[in-house]
Every structure is written in C-alpha cells, then in structure tokens.
Amino acid sequence: MGRRPVTVRLARWSAEHPWRAIALWVVFVAVCFVGGNAAGLNEATDDDQAIGEFGRAQLIVDSGGFHEPATENVLITPRTGTLDQAAAKAAADDAAARLRQVEGVTSVGAPMPSRDGNAVLVPITMSGDPETASDRVQPLRDTTAKVQEAHPALRVEQVGGPSIGKALDDTLGKDFKRAELLSLPVTLAILIIAFGALIAAGVPVLLALSSVAAAMGLSTLASHLVPATDTTASVILLIGMAVGVDYSLFYVRREREERAKGRSGLDAVEIAAETSGHAVVVSGTAVIISMAGLLLAQDAIFSSLAVGSILVVAVAVIGSLTVLPALLAKLGRWVDRPRVPLLWRLTAPRVGRHGQPAGPRFWPAVLKPALRAPVATLVVSVGLLLALAAPALGMKLKFPGMEDVPRTTAAMQAYDRLTVAFPSNGTSHTVAVKAPAEQADRVKAALTGLADRAGADPLFAPAEGDGPKIKVSADRRVSVLEVATPYASRTDEASRSLHELRQDLVPAALKGIPGVEYAVGGGVAASEDYADHIWAKLPLVAAFVLALTFLVMAWTFRSVVVALTSILLNLLSAGAAYGLLVLVFQGSWAEGLLGFTSMDAIVTWLPMFLFVVLFGLSMDYHVFVVSRIREGIRQGMSNKDAVAYGITSSAGVVTSAAIVMVGVFSIFATLSTIDFKQLGIGLAAAILLDATIIRAVVLPSLMTLLGDANWWAPRFLRGRAATPPAEPPAPAPELVGAR
C-alpha cells in the first residue's frame, strides 16, 4: 500500500492527538496576533502609491516640504432671497471673534465675499497634524453652531476637509458597525439551516474567525516588507470569512456523510481528509495564485491586498487540515448537537441503498435537461450568460468624487452651497513644477500667466480673492499652483479641462525654462491615470492567473480538458458578473431599488480586484464538484452517471457555502458609499451565478457532452489512479435511466 497523502497523515495525527492539535493552533493564532501587534503596522506612503502623472505630481509636491495645515471655513448664506450684507458682516465678525478663542485654531482670515455677493466665507487655519484634524474639529463645529443660534435669519455653517472627514467617518463607522453586527449572525443562521445543529454550525465560524485573527497579525508583520493600506484589514476579514467557512463546510459535511454510512469517527475524518481535504488544498492554491496575480499590478494598494489575502487563505487551509480534524474527532457525534428539530430532519445526512447517501430530489430535476439534451442546454445557458456579459464591453472606470458622497449629512449639504458660491473651492487640478532655484522667478511668472489664461477659459474657475495663490518651497525649487474647474470631478468638462492643462496650457507656459520638470495632478488626474493603469495591468494579471490556474488544475485532475473547461467556465462567470455590474451601476434604473446615485461608471479598482477574488472563490466550488465527479469515474461509473453523482452529492454543500457568501456580500451593498455597494452587488451576484447556472447547468451539460474526452491528458501527465474507496458511490436513483 502506497504512502498516504499528506492531508490524511495530518488529519490522522490531529484526530489521534486532538488536545495537542487544538493547543498548537491556539498558540499559533495567539503568537501571530500578539506578534503582529507588537511589531506595529507599516503603512504605505505617497511614494509607494505614486502612479502615472498624478503620482509624479504628488512626488514633486512632497519634495517641496510644504507645511499644509488643515483648514476649515464658515459659510454664511441667506435662507431665502439675497444676502443682507450688514447682517452677514455682523455674523462673520461674530464667528471670527468666537473661533479665535477656540483651542486648536491658529488663525482666522478676513471674511471673503462671493463674486455674486450672495455669500461670505470666513477661512480658518487649524493647528496640529492635518491627518488628525477631523478628530479635533468638533469644538469648531460647536462654536459655529452657537454663531448660528445668535444669527437665526442667516444660514451659518461650517465646511471644510476636517468637518467633511468627520461626517464621513461617522457615517461609514455606523455602516461598518452595522455590517459587522449583521455578518456574523447571518453566517451563523445560514449554517444552522445548512447543518440543523448548533455545534456543527459554529465550527466553521470558529475556524474562520481564528484564521482571520492569525492573518491580521501576520499581515502586520508582512507590512514591513510590503506596506499595508487602510483596506487591507477589511479584505482579510472578507476573504477570511468566505474561505474559512467554505473549507470547513466542505470538510464537516463530508465527515458527517461518512459517519452516516456507519464509518467510525477516525475513518470518517480520514476519508474527509483524503477527499474534501485534498479539494481544500487545491482550491486554496487556486485562490492564492489568483491573489498573487495582484502583485503584478505594481501597485501598493493591490500588493497589500494580495499579501493579506494570501496569508488568510494559507492560514485557513492549514487550520482545515489540522485543528478541524482534531475538533471533529474530539466532538464525535456531539458535532450534531444540539439539534434544531425541524431543520435537523431536513438537513441530516440520509442513507439510501448500499449505504450511500440518499439522492436528493431537487437537484436531479435541475440536472435532467443537462443530461438528456446537453447540446441545447449548453447553448441556451451559455448564450444567456454571454448576453449578460455583453454590457461589460461598455465598461467605464472612474474614481468616486465628492458628488458621490451621500448628501445625508449637514457637512455635504454645506459643501454643495460652498462650491456654488465659491467654485474654486470645488474640483481642482494641481500643477506641480520642479526647477533649479535660480529659475524660481521665471516659474512663478509662468504660473501666474497660466492662471490668467485658465481664468478666461469657461472650463476653469477664476481665482477667488487676491488672485492665484502660488506656493513656493523654502529652497525655491518647487512651485505649486491649484487651478480650479467649476465642474464635478467625473464630468466630461472636468476631464477636458485636465487634458487642456496637460496638453496645451502647462507645456506652453513652462516652455523654455531650463531644467524644468512638471506634472498635473489632482482628483480628476488620479481617476484617469488610475483607470489607465488598471486597463494596462489587467491583461497581465489575468494571463498570470489563467496560466498558473490551468497548470494547477491540469496537474490535480490529470486532465488538460478539465483544466481548460475550468478556465473557460470561470471566465464566463467573471464576464457575466462584469456585465451585471455595468447593467446595474452605469445606468439609473436601479437607483431607487438599491439606494444609490449612478456615477455612470464602475469604481476604478473594482474590475481587477473582482476578477482575482471571483476566480479564486469560484475555484472552491469547481474543485469540490469536479473532485466528486472524478470519484465516480474512478469507481467505474459511466461519465454521465459520474456527472450526476458529482453534482447531486456536492449540491448541498456548494449551495450552503454560496448562500453564506451571498448573504455576507449582500450586507456590503447596504453601505452608504458607491464603491462598497458595487463591491457587494458584484461579489454576491457573481457567486450566485457561479453556484447555480455555472455549476448546476453549464458544467454538467459540458461534461456530459464531452464524455470520456473530459479526462484526456498527454502521457506525461497521466498518473496512476488512486485507490478507490471500499464502497463505490451509487448514482442517485432518479438519474439512472436519464440517459
């Protein structure tokens, strides 16, 4: 008898030494978590995230060593009609006097009227670190509220970066707290329905949460090699809960199934390790390969997400191969306690003829068209998915702008009034110039002329107050000019104003200055440059993921055809998800239904992230289903019966895992911001399509149509057939004769 697979040897040791395995896992998680916290987080800097011309502009500005204090404004406008100038002056003087007494205020500028005379702006400069200004802005807001009480005939409100940041933090904080409070109960509820027993439902959640805790610590340590970003922890939680629940769900369901056949606890754990454990290793490898593809984007954000995701998947795989068998061995039949009476009767493994699980009734009915008319079923289902994918050809990528922030807060409503009265405080472009110090006067004169020419162009907003403000660094080598546009950041006019600056105004203004280096940045530039970056890197990332996944699948299943069809089906699934995303979010028909305002585009970073996540998570289901089909083939079943057996025997666990993911991802669609709505809808819809139409219709019809050709491979790839289980799996009775 050959050497047992490593998954079986690990599971057997853990099952025979459960307390040791559990203790080692607890120590591992604790050491990772505590060690990570002790090491501290190394966050990515602007230098790490510099991309395109926007990035070059940011680096030039940073090299100037400018001190950029946080600023706020008090905006005074009439409640109706025109502004009473005397009342406005009194309110502005009152606000200035009160705010000068507030701790944290460095200075209060002179009141500045708008061009139409219908608004007054009082600028405020704050002390301290600008990064923490939003945490210290509340006393200023309280003072402004008192000014409002003293002048009820006017609208007196505070607006600026820190106050908007605080409002967003409060809104998003409530959103995420609600999402966190909902995600765990939703996951538990779905698992209780899937298992019909509380302990069985709790085991996957326990493994997932411990994997996330360990990965959080490891990612903190890894941040000293690959700097982390703000979103890393959220992605670790998202991916960790998804794969952690999936892997343990596959394992626990198979162990319960084997116990239902009468096998001992140790034998059931070993068989689960040899089958589901092997599938977990393969699917985990596929997810890791997918996420590793993000490293090729050469982007600090994606590199950070890749490292965090790889770590949490690796930890979840290790946990499912070690501590999970130990828990199952120690719990024994207690894993099915306490039972939920009605649910237990519906979900408990049922044994049919020859000691095999009784065939379900729903899935055989779904499978009949694929088995009886595979060509027609394949053509219709693939045609529908391609039709759903077609809108993706018109996908546009943009960053969300200030116009996409929910207007439910007073700060954002005040921001809208500010940009109407003072357009230069809205969307702006940053012209960053670096030149020898002796050229500083020429650079300043050139930028002054540039501002004058831009002010006469309707694509740009004239400078407010005393004219263009040009910042010059202490060493006179760096000069910075902000050029405002009256248009929102995602509009075509804002885009045209950027291109006019880059292609015409800036080169013409700085032409002939020796040693000059310049770049145009700002919010509009960041959106366009990052979209170009994504379109340039996506083919490379996709090619890497597809090629390595093909090799892993071909080696695992010893079949070139299975590997190729796996790739094609996952591409079809991803394409359908892209198309659905464009259909929902680039139009306006779903705005009322989902509670968003269309930005007529998809968030820039989403397509690449969605591709690798979906490709990885889809492989979970695909590997598990095809593994069960191959089990049937190795027991001598016909290809059609093996397909029927594989789909029906895995349908319950795949459906349960998919419902968990769809439930958790759907919670993200309830958040306020457009990027999380798109992420939640995209992931939830894609997983739903993948677990239903792809795995239950397209896959069986394709494998039935291909027949024995499914398992073709060149001679060097063919391995010896694995030793079959003692009892061959019987196909579901409802499907025998469907041929």
XYZ file of C-alpha atoms in Angstrom:
739
model
C 0.000 0.000 0.000
C 1.423 3.387 -1.011
C 2.208 6.231 1.313
C -0.951 8.012 2.433
C -1.499 11.604 1.214
C -0.172 14.326 3.492
C -3.710 15.581 4.139
C -4.640 12.163 5.557
C -1.479 11.900 7.663
C -2.045 15.366 9.134
C -5.695 14.624 9.832
C -4.921 11.260 11.439
C -2.297 12.743 13.756
C -4.649 15.557 14.733
C -7.544 13.151 15.279
C -5.386 10.871 17.456
C -3.920 13.811 19.427
C -6.820 16.291 19.463
C -5.796 18.284 22.539
C -2.272 18.754 21.231
C -3.534 19.880 17.826
C -6.040 22.293 19.355
C -3.430 23.695 21.775
C -0.903 24.166 18.960
C -3.499 26.010 16.889
C -4.431 28.312 19.782
C -0.742 29.066 20.419
C -0.165 29.694 16.693
C -3.071 32.155 16.464
C -2.054 33.919 19.682
C 1.613 34.246 18.656
C 0.645 35.628 15.225
C -1.836 38.123 16.643
C 0.304 39.318 19.563
C 3.487 39.352 17.481
C 1.834 41.432 14.794
C 0.528 43.981 17.290
C 3.947 44.219 18.915
C 5.680 44.813 15.573
C 3.271 47.599 14.585
C 1.809 48.411 11.186
C 3.913 49.917 8.401
C 1.536 51.906 6.203
C 2.087 52.762 2.551
C 3.238 56.309 1.817
C 2.528 58.589 -1.138
C 5.815 57.417 -2.666
C 4.571 53.816 -2.542
C 1.291 54.736 -4.217
C 2.569 57.094 -6.950
C 1.013 56.063 -10.280
C 1.128 57.889 -13.609
C 1.409 61.641 -13.969
C -0.779 62.128 -10.894
C 1.829 60.214 -8.886
C 4.666 62.263 -10.322
C 2.852 65.464 -9.366
C 2.369 64.178 -5.825
C 6.072 63.312 -5.523
C 7.078 66.786 -6.739
C 4.774 68.413 -4.177
C 6.109 66.162 -1.403
C 9.696 67.043 -2.331
C 8.889 70.694 -1.632
C 8.427 70.021 2.081
C 5.356 72.256 2.279
C 3.571 72.623 5.572
C -0.094 72.083 4.754
C -2.195 72.916 7.805
C -5.780 71.779 7.984
C -8.277 74.468 7.002
C -11.958 74.985 7.668
C -14.485 77.624 6.586
C -17.563 79.287 7.979
C -20.025 79.825 5.142
C -22.700 82.500 5.538
C -25.616 82.472 3.076
C -29.225 83.744 3.094
C -32.024 81.336 3.957
C -34.116 82.913 1.197
C -33.651 85.704 -1.298
C -30.489 87.820 -1.323
C -27.892 88.214 1.394
C -28.246 91.101 3.858
C -24.698 92.468 3.772
C -24.843 94.164 7.173
C -26.224 91.056 8.854
C -23.637 88.904 7.065
C -20.780 91.158 8.224
C -22.039 91.008 11.803
C -22.237 87.211 11.647
C -18.766 86.958 10.092
C -17.245 89.207 12.770
C -19.001 87.225 15.494
C -17.754 83.923 14.052
C -14.179 85.226 13.753
C -14.162 86.539 17.330
C -15.524 83.311 18.790
C -13.307 80.994 16.737
C -10.103 82.842 17.673
C -10.796 81.757 21.261
C -11.131 78.058 20.374
C -8.193 75.810 21.184
C -6.719 74.322 18.014
C -7.352 77.385 15.832
C -4.149 79.052 14.596
C -5.725 81.934 12.714
C -8.969 83.249 11.268
C -8.769 85.039 7.915
C -10.632 88.109 6.739
C -14.216 87.493 5.505
C -14.323 86.987 1.735
C -17.481 87.776 -0.294
C -18.502 85.641 -3.262
C -18.468 87.120 -6.776
C -22.257 87.474 -6.822
C -22.301 88.964 -3.314
C -24.716 86.347 -2.054
C -22.318 84.512 0.276
C -19.475 85.268 2.694
C -16.644 82.891 3.579
C -14.549 83.064 6.753
C -11.379 80.923 6.372
C -9.944 79.153 9.437
C -6.494 77.588 9.839
C -6.149 74.760 12.369
C -3.044 73.788 14.336
C -1.632 70.307 14.821
C -1.295 67.323 12.499
C -3.614 67.675 9.466
C -4.099 63.888 9.471
C -5.858 64.074 12.845
C -7.764 67.319 12.197
C -11.105 65.550 11.735
C -10.749 64.142 15.278
C -10.230 67.671 16.659
C -12.743 69.649 14.629
C -15.801 69.222 16.861
C -15.096 72.293 19.096
C -15.038 74.451 15.946
C -18.341 72.965 14.798
C -19.855 73.615 18.226
C -18.729 77.232 18.098
C -20.175 77.712 14.617
C -23.459 76.247 15.877
C -23.551 78.940 18.579
C -22.980 81.621 15.918
C -25.931 80.168 14.021
C -28.114 80.414 17.130
C -27.123 84.077 17.505
C -27.981 84.895 13.867
C -31.095 82.836 13.034
C -32.020 84.935 9.979
C -28.932 83.657 8.151
C -27.590 80.209 7.369
C -24.260 79.876 9.184
C -22.495 76.561 8.683
C -19.050 75.088 8.836
C -17.487 73.281 5.894
C -14.001 72.041 5.077
C -11.879 68.932 4.805
C -11.816 68.047 8.521
C -15.565 68.551 9.076
C -16.421 66.555 5.922
C -13.953 63.878 7.034
C -15.603 63.652 10.448
C -19.069 63.412 8.904
C -17.892 60.630 6.586
C -16.139 58.801 9.421
C -19.331 58.920 11.469
C -21.461 57.705 8.559
C -19.083 54.948 7.473
C -18.432 53.977 11.079
C -22.133 53.325 11.590
C -22.261 51.470 8.277
C -19.385 49.161 9.132
C -20.631 48.589 12.663
C -23.985 47.539 11.240
C -22.253 45.310 8.678
C -20.126 43.663 11.384
C -23.143 43.148 13.645
C -25.129 41.590 10.796
C -22.463 39.452 9.108
C -21.818 37.049 11.994
C -25.485 36.331 12.829
C -26.318 35.978 9.128
C -23.476 33.484 8.645
C -24.477 31.528 11.748
C -28.147 31.479 10.766
C -27.357 30.133 7.291
C -25.037 27.474 8.712
C -27.644 26.427 11.273
C -30.103 25.984 8.423
C -27.455 24.050 6.454
C -26.490 21.706 9.314
C -29.566 21.647 11.544
C -27.250 21.588 14.591
C -25.685 24.428 16.570
C -22.202 22.977 17.156
C -21.803 21.933 13.525
C -22.757 25.469 12.514
C -20.368 27.035 14.995
C -17.263 25.071 13.964
C -16.838 26.775 10.528
C -17.302 30.221 12.068
C -14.763 29.421 14.792
C -12.162 28.313 12.240
C -12.832 31.356 10.038
C -12.547 33.862 12.903
C -9.346 32.298 14.265
C -7.851 32.276 10.750
C -8.688 35.972 10.361
C -7.108 36.796 13.747
C -3.883 34.956 12.857
C -3.747 36.506 9.383
C -4.259 40.006 10.810
C -1.132 39.552 12.920
C 0.884 38.010 10.093
C -0.128 40.787 7.688
C 1.037 43.386 10.219
C 4.433 41.671 10.283
C 4.420 41.417 6.485
C 3.702 45.153 6.196
C 7.368 45.777 7.000
C 8.158 44.105 3.656
C 5.059 45.152 1.691
C 3.484 48.327 3.173
C -0.176 47.992 4.169
C -3.103 50.234 3.237
C -6.328 51.159 5.026
C -8.327 48.487 3.187
C -6.073 45.509 3.987
C -7.809 44.547 7.241
C -11.274 44.729 5.645
C -10.210 42.450 2.781
C -8.626 39.948 5.193
C -11.929 39.801 7.063
C -13.941 39.482 3.834
C -11.775 36.775 2.229
C -11.025 35.013 5.513
C -14.672 34.568 6.454
C -15.505 33.403 2.933
C -12.814 30.737 2.546
C -12.688 29.775 6.230
C -16.395 28.957 6.259
C -16.202 27.260 2.847
C -13.294 24.971 3.665
C -14.653 23.793 6.985
C -18.131 23.451 5.487
C -16.777 21.100 2.796
C -14.865 19.105 5.405
C -17.592 18.850 8.040
C -20.265 17.867 5.517
C -18.105 15.064 4.130
C -17.236 13.795 7.632
C -20.928 13.734 8.591
C -21.763 11.955 5.353
C -19.212 9.218 6.051
C -20.426 8.795 9.632
C -23.964 8.449 8.299
C -22.720 5.452 6.283
C -21.648 3.781 9.519
C -17.933 4.538 9.473
C -16.060 5.169 12.713
C -15.138 8.690 13.677
C -11.463 8.221 12.745
C -12.278 6.607 9.393
C -14.771 9.363 8.600
C -12.141 12.028 9.353
C -9.567 10.231 7.188
C -11.930 9.946 4.215
C -12.908 13.606 4.618
C -9.201 14.498 4.652
C -8.482 12.423 1.540
C -11.391 13.895 -0.417
C -12.529 17.258 0.919
C -9.112 17.971 2.458
C -7.469 17.433 -0.913
C -10.062 19.699 -2.549
C -9.364 22.365 0.080
C -5.629 22.292 -0.697
C -6.241 22.583 -4.442
C -8.857 25.339 -4.138
C -6.701 27.198 -1.589
C -3.791 27.030 -4.013
C -6.052 28.408 -6.758
C -7.148 31.323 -4.545
C -3.541 32.074 -3.561
C -2.494 32.056 -7.235
C -5.345 34.417 -8.104
C -4.494 36.855 -5.336
C -0.760 36.640 -6.149
C -1.629 37.972 -9.594
C -2.338 41.335 -7.944
C 1.374 41.680 -7.208
C 1.956 42.102 -10.949
C -0.109 45.305 -10.890
C 2.906 47.022 -9.261
C 0.542 48.983 -7.101
C 0.902 49.433 -3.338
C -2.836 49.009 -2.765
C -3.148 45.770 -4.718
C 0.151 44.409 -3.346
C -1.127 44.964 0.192
C -4.448 43.284 -0.616
C -2.616 40.368 -2.243
C -0.385 39.734 0.764
C -3.276 39.938 3.229
C -5.472 37.622 1.149
C -2.691 35.075 0.560
C -1.935 34.923 4.272
C -5.540 34.439 5.386
C -6.188 31.744 2.754
C -2.992 29.895 3.693
C -3.915 30.024 7.386
C -7.470 28.807 6.642
C -6.095 25.859 4.632
C -3.681 24.937 7.434
C -6.473 25.171 10.003
C -8.833 22.985 7.974
C -6.114 20.286 7.684
C -5.023 20.335 11.334
C -7.281 21.766 14.004
C -10.534 20.938 12.184
C -9.928 17.143 12.186
C -8.962 17.437 15.858
C -12.217 19.234 16.701
C -14.291 16.726 14.738
C -12.524 13.761 16.372
C -12.962 15.216 19.854
C -16.579 16.184 19.315
C -17.532 12.927 17.620
C -21.298 12.691 17.311
C -21.603 15.734 19.577
C -20.957 17.809 16.475
C -24.607 17.158 15.641
C -25.822 18.596 18.949
C -27.886 20.447 19.982
C -30.216 19.732 17.108
C -32.789 22.148 15.736
C -35.732 19.718 15.386
C -37.299 20.647 12.056
C -34.059 21.720 10.429
C -32.287 18.561 11.576
C -34.839 16.360 9.848
C -34.406 18.332 6.642
C -30.595 18.521 6.635
C -29.312 15.358 8.352
C -27.423 13.010 6.012
C -29.802 10.274 4.859
C -28.568 6.838 3.874
C -30.101 5.093 0.895
C -29.372 1.819 -0.824
C -25.961 0.176 -0.380
C -25.167 2.525 2.499
C -24.836 5.516 0.188
C -26.411 8.946 0.844
C -29.977 9.043 -0.415
C -30.311 11.033 -3.607
C -31.972 14.462 -3.286
C -34.996 15.235 -5.418
C -34.482 18.868 -6.325
C -31.061 18.685 -7.958
C -31.831 15.621 -10.104
C -34.750 17.586 -11.560
C -32.452 20.529 -12.289
C -29.902 18.219 -13.914
C -32.234 16.342 -16.232
C -32.062 18.861 -19.132
C -28.246 18.899 -18.978
C -28.052 15.097 -19.027
C -30.771 14.438 -21.599
C -30.116 17.339 -24.014
C -26.607 18.616 -23.246
C -26.142 20.489 -26.543
C -29.357 22.502 -26.281
C -28.846 23.144 -22.557
C -25.262 24.284 -23.107
C -26.163 26.602 -25.988
C -29.076 28.225 -24.147
C -27.264 28.677 -20.802
C -24.014 29.940 -22.323
C -25.985 32.229 -24.627
C -27.797 33.775 -21.659
C -24.543 34.295 -19.753
C -22.854 35.844 -22.791
C -25.832 38.175 -23.210
C -25.465 39.140 -19.555
C -21.726 39.714 -20.070
C -22.200 41.874 -23.198
C -22.699 45.213 -21.332
C -19.178 44.801 -19.908
C -17.829 45.851 -23.314
C -19.006 49.384 -22.482
C -17.459 49.489 -19.012
C -16.064 52.873 -17.936
C -13.762 53.296 -14.954
C -13.685 56.325 -12.642
C -12.921 57.176 -9.044
C -15.904 58.271 -6.958
C -15.846 62.038 -6.414
C -17.284 64.328 -3.792
C -20.528 64.253 -5.759
C -20.860 60.541 -4.917
C -20.703 61.038 -1.158
C -24.174 60.704 0.439
C -25.844 64.081 0.992
C -27.472 62.950 4.244
C -25.007 64.952 6.364
C -25.037 68.713 7.022
C -21.348 68.912 6.037
C -22.004 67.660 2.498
C -25.040 69.917 2.062
C -22.850 72.851 3.110
C -20.159 71.701 0.662
C -22.653 71.933 -2.206
C -23.528 75.505 -1.246
C -19.819 76.345 -0.907
C -18.916 75.150 -4.410
C -21.842 77.063 -5.926
C -20.824 80.320 -4.231
C -17.040 79.777 -4.480
C -16.305 77.441 -7.421
C -12.554 77.462 -6.775
C -13.176 75.501 -3.568
C -14.527 72.525 -5.524
C -12.726 70.355 -8.071
C -9.188 71.485 -8.809
C -6.047 70.419 -10.662
C -2.593 70.597 -9.092
C 0.174 71.962 -11.330
C 3.450 70.884 -9.703
C 6.723 72.300 -11.055
C 10.292 71.484 -10.112
C 13.171 73.602 -11.469
C 16.555 74.970 -10.360
C 16.267 77.591 -7.622
C 17.580 80.333 -9.893
C 14.578 79.793 -12.192
C 12.006 80.339 -9.409
C 11.009 83.831 -10.586
C 10.515 82.644 -14.175
C 8.449 79.706 -12.956
C 6.256 81.975 -10.804
C 5.689 84.364 -13.700
C 4.834 81.451 -15.998
C 2.339 80.023 -13.493
C 0.748 83.456 -12.990
C 0.232 83.738 -16.738
C -1.108 80.209 -16.830
C -3.680 81.054 -14.117
C -4.766 84.166 -16.019
C -5.264 82.225 -19.266
C -7.149 79.463 -17.452
C -9.380 82.008 -15.699
C -10.558 83.285 -19.091
C -11.497 79.772 -20.219
C -15.022 78.564 -19.300
C -13.552 75.127 -18.451
C -11.832 76.700 -15.420
C -12.990 78.725 -12.429
C -11.437 82.195 -11.883
C -9.230 82.554 -8.814
C -11.002 83.938 -5.744
C -9.775 86.840 -3.636
C -6.404 88.367 -4.487
C -5.693 86.155 -7.499
C -3.815 82.893 -7.982
C -2.001 81.565 -4.939
C 1.315 80.022 -5.931
C 3.174 78.141 -3.228
C 6.971 78.107 -3.430
C 9.121 75.776 -1.335
C 11.740 77.105 1.087
C 14.553 76.103 -1.278
C 12.702 77.778 -4.208
C 12.951 74.607 -6.281
C 9.277 73.539 -6.145
C 6.254 75.657 -7.110
C 2.622 74.568 -6.900
C -0.499 76.137 -8.416
C -4.089 74.981 -7.894
C -6.284 75.511 -10.968
C -9.974 75.044 -10.206
C -12.774 73.939 -12.507
C -16.444 74.659 -11.773
C -17.423 71.154 -12.891
C -17.770 67.998 -10.799
C -14.798 65.655 -10.926
C -16.434 62.919 -13.031
C -17.898 65.173 -15.721
C -16.631 65.322 -19.297
C -15.897 69.025 -18.811
C -13.598 68.291 -15.855
C -11.806 65.670 -17.949
C -11.402 68.105 -20.848
C -10.004 70.754 -18.517
C -7.352 68.260 -17.342
C -6.363 67.367 -20.891
C -6.203 71.042 -21.858
C -3.834 71.722 -18.984
C -1.623 68.717 -19.715
C -1.507 69.009 -23.484
C -1.638 72.755 -24.038
C -1.621 75.281 -21.211
C 1.107 73.901 -18.934
C 3.637 72.914 -21.660
C 3.161 76.301 -23.362
C 3.569 78.234 -20.100
C 6.749 76.455 -18.979
C 8.373 76.085 -22.381
C 11.955 77.286 -22.498
C 12.674 77.236 -18.738
C 15.946 75.290 -18.269
C 15.830 72.119 -16.157
C 12.075 72.319 -15.574
C 10.095 69.233 -14.590
C 6.322 69.355 -14.201
C 3.202 67.243 -13.820
C -0.525 67.891 -13.415
C -2.256 66.045 -10.588
C -5.435 66.383 -8.549
C -8.578 64.322 -8.156
C -9.540 64.214 -11.834
C -5.987 63.221 -12.779
C -5.938 60.483 -10.133
C -9.133 58.966 -11.553
C -7.991 58.984 -15.178
C -4.415 57.871 -14.508
C -5.519 55.013 -12.276
C -8.060 53.839 -14.864
C -5.299 53.785 -17.486
C -3.124 51.853 -15.028
C -5.843 49.249 -14.438
C -6.526 48.735 -18.154
C -2.786 48.338 -18.771
C -2.202 45.830 -15.955
C -5.432 43.800 -16.093
C -4.379 41.659 -19.125
C -1.058 40.814 -17.438
C -2.723 39.891 -14.148
C -5.401 37.850 -15.944
C -2.830 35.988 -18.070
C -0.796 35.088 -14.974
C -3.853 33.847 -13.072
C -5.193 31.868 -16.043
C -1.862 30.233 -16.873
C -0.983 29.108 -13.344
C -4.545 28.028 -12.558
C -4.539 25.935 -15.742
C -1.334 24.195 -14.646
C -2.648 23.512 -11.132
C -5.946 22.106 -12.427
C -4.244 20.006 -15.109
C -1.842 18.507 -12.561
C -4.559 17.962 -9.934
C -7.075 16.220 -12.189
C -4.545 14.783 -14.656
C -6.633 16.236 -17.464
C -5.940 19.042 -19.899
C -9.615 19.179 -20.850
C -10.824 19.602 -17.263
C -8.250 22.363 -16.738
C -9.275 24.155 -19.930
C -13.017 23.934 -19.235
C -12.401 25.157 -15.678
C -10.715 28.275 -17.044
C -13.433 28.901 -19.627
C -16.278 28.495 -17.126
C -14.653 30.850 -14.650
C -14.083 33.427 -17.379
C -17.744 33.106 -18.326
C -18.736 33.626 -14.695
C -16.489 36.693 -14.317
C -17.747 38.157 -17.607
C -21.366 37.760 -16.522
C -20.557 39.466 -13.208
C -18.904 42.378 -15.038
C -21.881 42.723 -17.361
C -24.343 42.698 -14.482
C -22.305 45.323 -12.649
C -22.319 47.620 -15.688
C -26.020 46.993 -16.266
C -26.898 47.972 -12.692
C -24.465 50.780 -11.914
C -23.763 52.506 -15.236
C -27.458 53.158 -15.681
C -30.025 54.790 -13.441
C -32.860 52.222 -13.457
C -31.717 50.567 -10.191
C -31.020 53.759 -8.223
C -34.258 53.695 -6.248
C -34.116 49.940 -5.746
C -30.595 49.850 -4.289
C -30.388 53.384 -2.875
C -27.565 54.976 -4.877
C -26.957 57.723 -7.426
C -25.398 56.411 -10.618
C -21.876 57.635 -11.351
C -22.208 56.300 -14.920
C -19.056 54.263 -14.324
C -17.560 51.434 -12.307
C -15.163 52.252 -9.456
C -11.653 52.143 -10.903
C -10.086 49.453 -8.708
C -13.069 47.089 -8.793
C -12.609 45.126 -12.084
C -9.135 43.824 -11.233
C -9.989 43.055 -7.623
C -13.275 41.436 -8.612
C -11.552 39.262 -11.228
C -8.997 37.729 -8.883
C -11.444 37.274 -5.993
C -14.120 35.688 -8.169
C -11.634 33.493 -9.987
C -10.242 32.248 -6.711
C -13.545 31.731 -4.888
C -15.194 30.128 -7.938
C -12.439 27.519 -7.944
C -13.586 26.457 -4.458
C -16.842 25.170 -5.889
C -15.363 23.916 -9.130
C -12.646 21.823 -7.472
C -15.118 20.353 -4.988
C -17.676 19.426 -7.660
C -15.186 18.022 -10.178
C -13.474 16.043 -7.408
C -16.772 14.274 -6.670
C -17.285 13.623 -10.383
C -13.816 12.112 -10.629
C -14.580 9.902 -7.617
C -17.438 8.415 -9.618
C -15.235 7.904 -12.688
C -12.580 6.108 -10.636
C -15.214 3.748 -9.264
C -16.146 2.619 -12.762
C -19.278 4.724 -13.255
C -20.134 5.975 -16.723
C -19.323 9.619 -17.431
C -22.999 10.625 -17.299
C -23.647 8.813 -14.016
C -20.445 10.273 -12.564
C -21.577 13.778 -13.503
C -24.949 13.122 -11.889
C -23.322 11.718 -8.766
C -20.813 14.567 -8.502
C -23.390 17.329 -8.879
C -26.052 15.849 -6.602
C -23.645 14.779 -3.850
C -21.968 18.190 -3.731
C -25.017 20.358 -4.387
C -25.975 20.760 -0.737
C -22.582 21.920 0.492
C -21.940 24.137 -2.552
C -25.356 25.753 -2.165
C -24.823 26.309 1.562
C -21.381 27.838 1.006
C -22.717 30.067 -1.763
C -25.644 31.264 0.349
C -23.235 32.195 3.168
C -21.109 34.239 0.765
C -24.086 35.868 -0.942
C -25.556 36.772 2.451
C -22.338 38.359 3.737
C -21.512 40.137 0.466
C -25.060 41.487 0.204
C -24.566 43.297 3.505
C -21.873 45.395 1.810
C -24.474 46.509 -0.715
C -26.349 48.234 2.131
C -23.410 50.557 2.923
C -23.665 54.229 2.006
C -20.722 54.609 -0.363
C -20.951 53.670 -4.029
C -17.714 51.650 -4.075
C -18.896 49.243 -1.365
C -22.307 48.970 -2.989
C -20.681 47.954 -6.265
C -18.349 45.530 -4.486
C -21.184 43.884 -2.554
C -23.526 43.560 -5.532
C -20.728 42.382 -7.831
C -19.499 39.661 -5.488
C -22.950 38.490 -4.388
C -24.328 38.285 -7.931
C -21.228 36.554 -9.279
C -21.200 33.890 -6.542
C -24.922 33.288 -7.051
C -24.490 32.875 -10.816
C -21.455 30.668 -10.338
C -23.033 28.295 -7.827
C -26.294 27.933 -9.764
C -26.151 28.388 -13.531
C -22.443 27.616 -13.980
C -22.122 24.604 -11.645
C -25.635 23.159 -11.994
C -26.349 23.772 -15.690
C -23.316 24.716 -17.789
C -20.779 22.379 -16.117
C -22.886 19.172 -16.235
C -24.063 19.797 -19.794
C -20.488 20.445 -20.967
C -19.024 17.414 -19.175
C -21.871 15.203 -20.397
C -21.313 16.389 -23.961
C -17.551 15.795 -23.806
C -17.926 12.325 -22.313
C -14.666 10.407 -21.883
C -12.796 13.264 -23.573
C -13.107 15.124 -20.249
C -10.236 13.054 -18.885
C -7.783 13.261 -21.799
C -4.214 14.186 -20.985
C -0.817 13.683 -22.617
C 1.095 10.605 -21.466
C 3.486 12.503 -19.149
C 0.556 13.981 -17.208
C -1.294 10.723 -16.593
C -0.799 9.458 -13.088
C -1.720 6.176 -11.506
C -5.338 6.037 -10.481
C -5.859 6.498 -6.800
C -7.022 3.526 -4.783
C -10.824 3.663 -4.812
C -12.900 3.683 -1.646
C -14.147 0.317 -0.433
C -17.725 1.086 -1.465
C -18.401 2.577 -4.891
C -20.771 5.539 -4.781
C -24.160 4.782 -6.249
C -25.695 7.338 -8.596
C -28.901 8.957 -7.495
C -31.763 6.618 -8.452
C -33.670 9.489 -10.029
C -30.882 9.941 -12.568
C -30.257 6.328 -13.512
C -32.018 5.845 -16.798
C -31.900 9.543 -17.644
C -29.508 8.526 -20.332
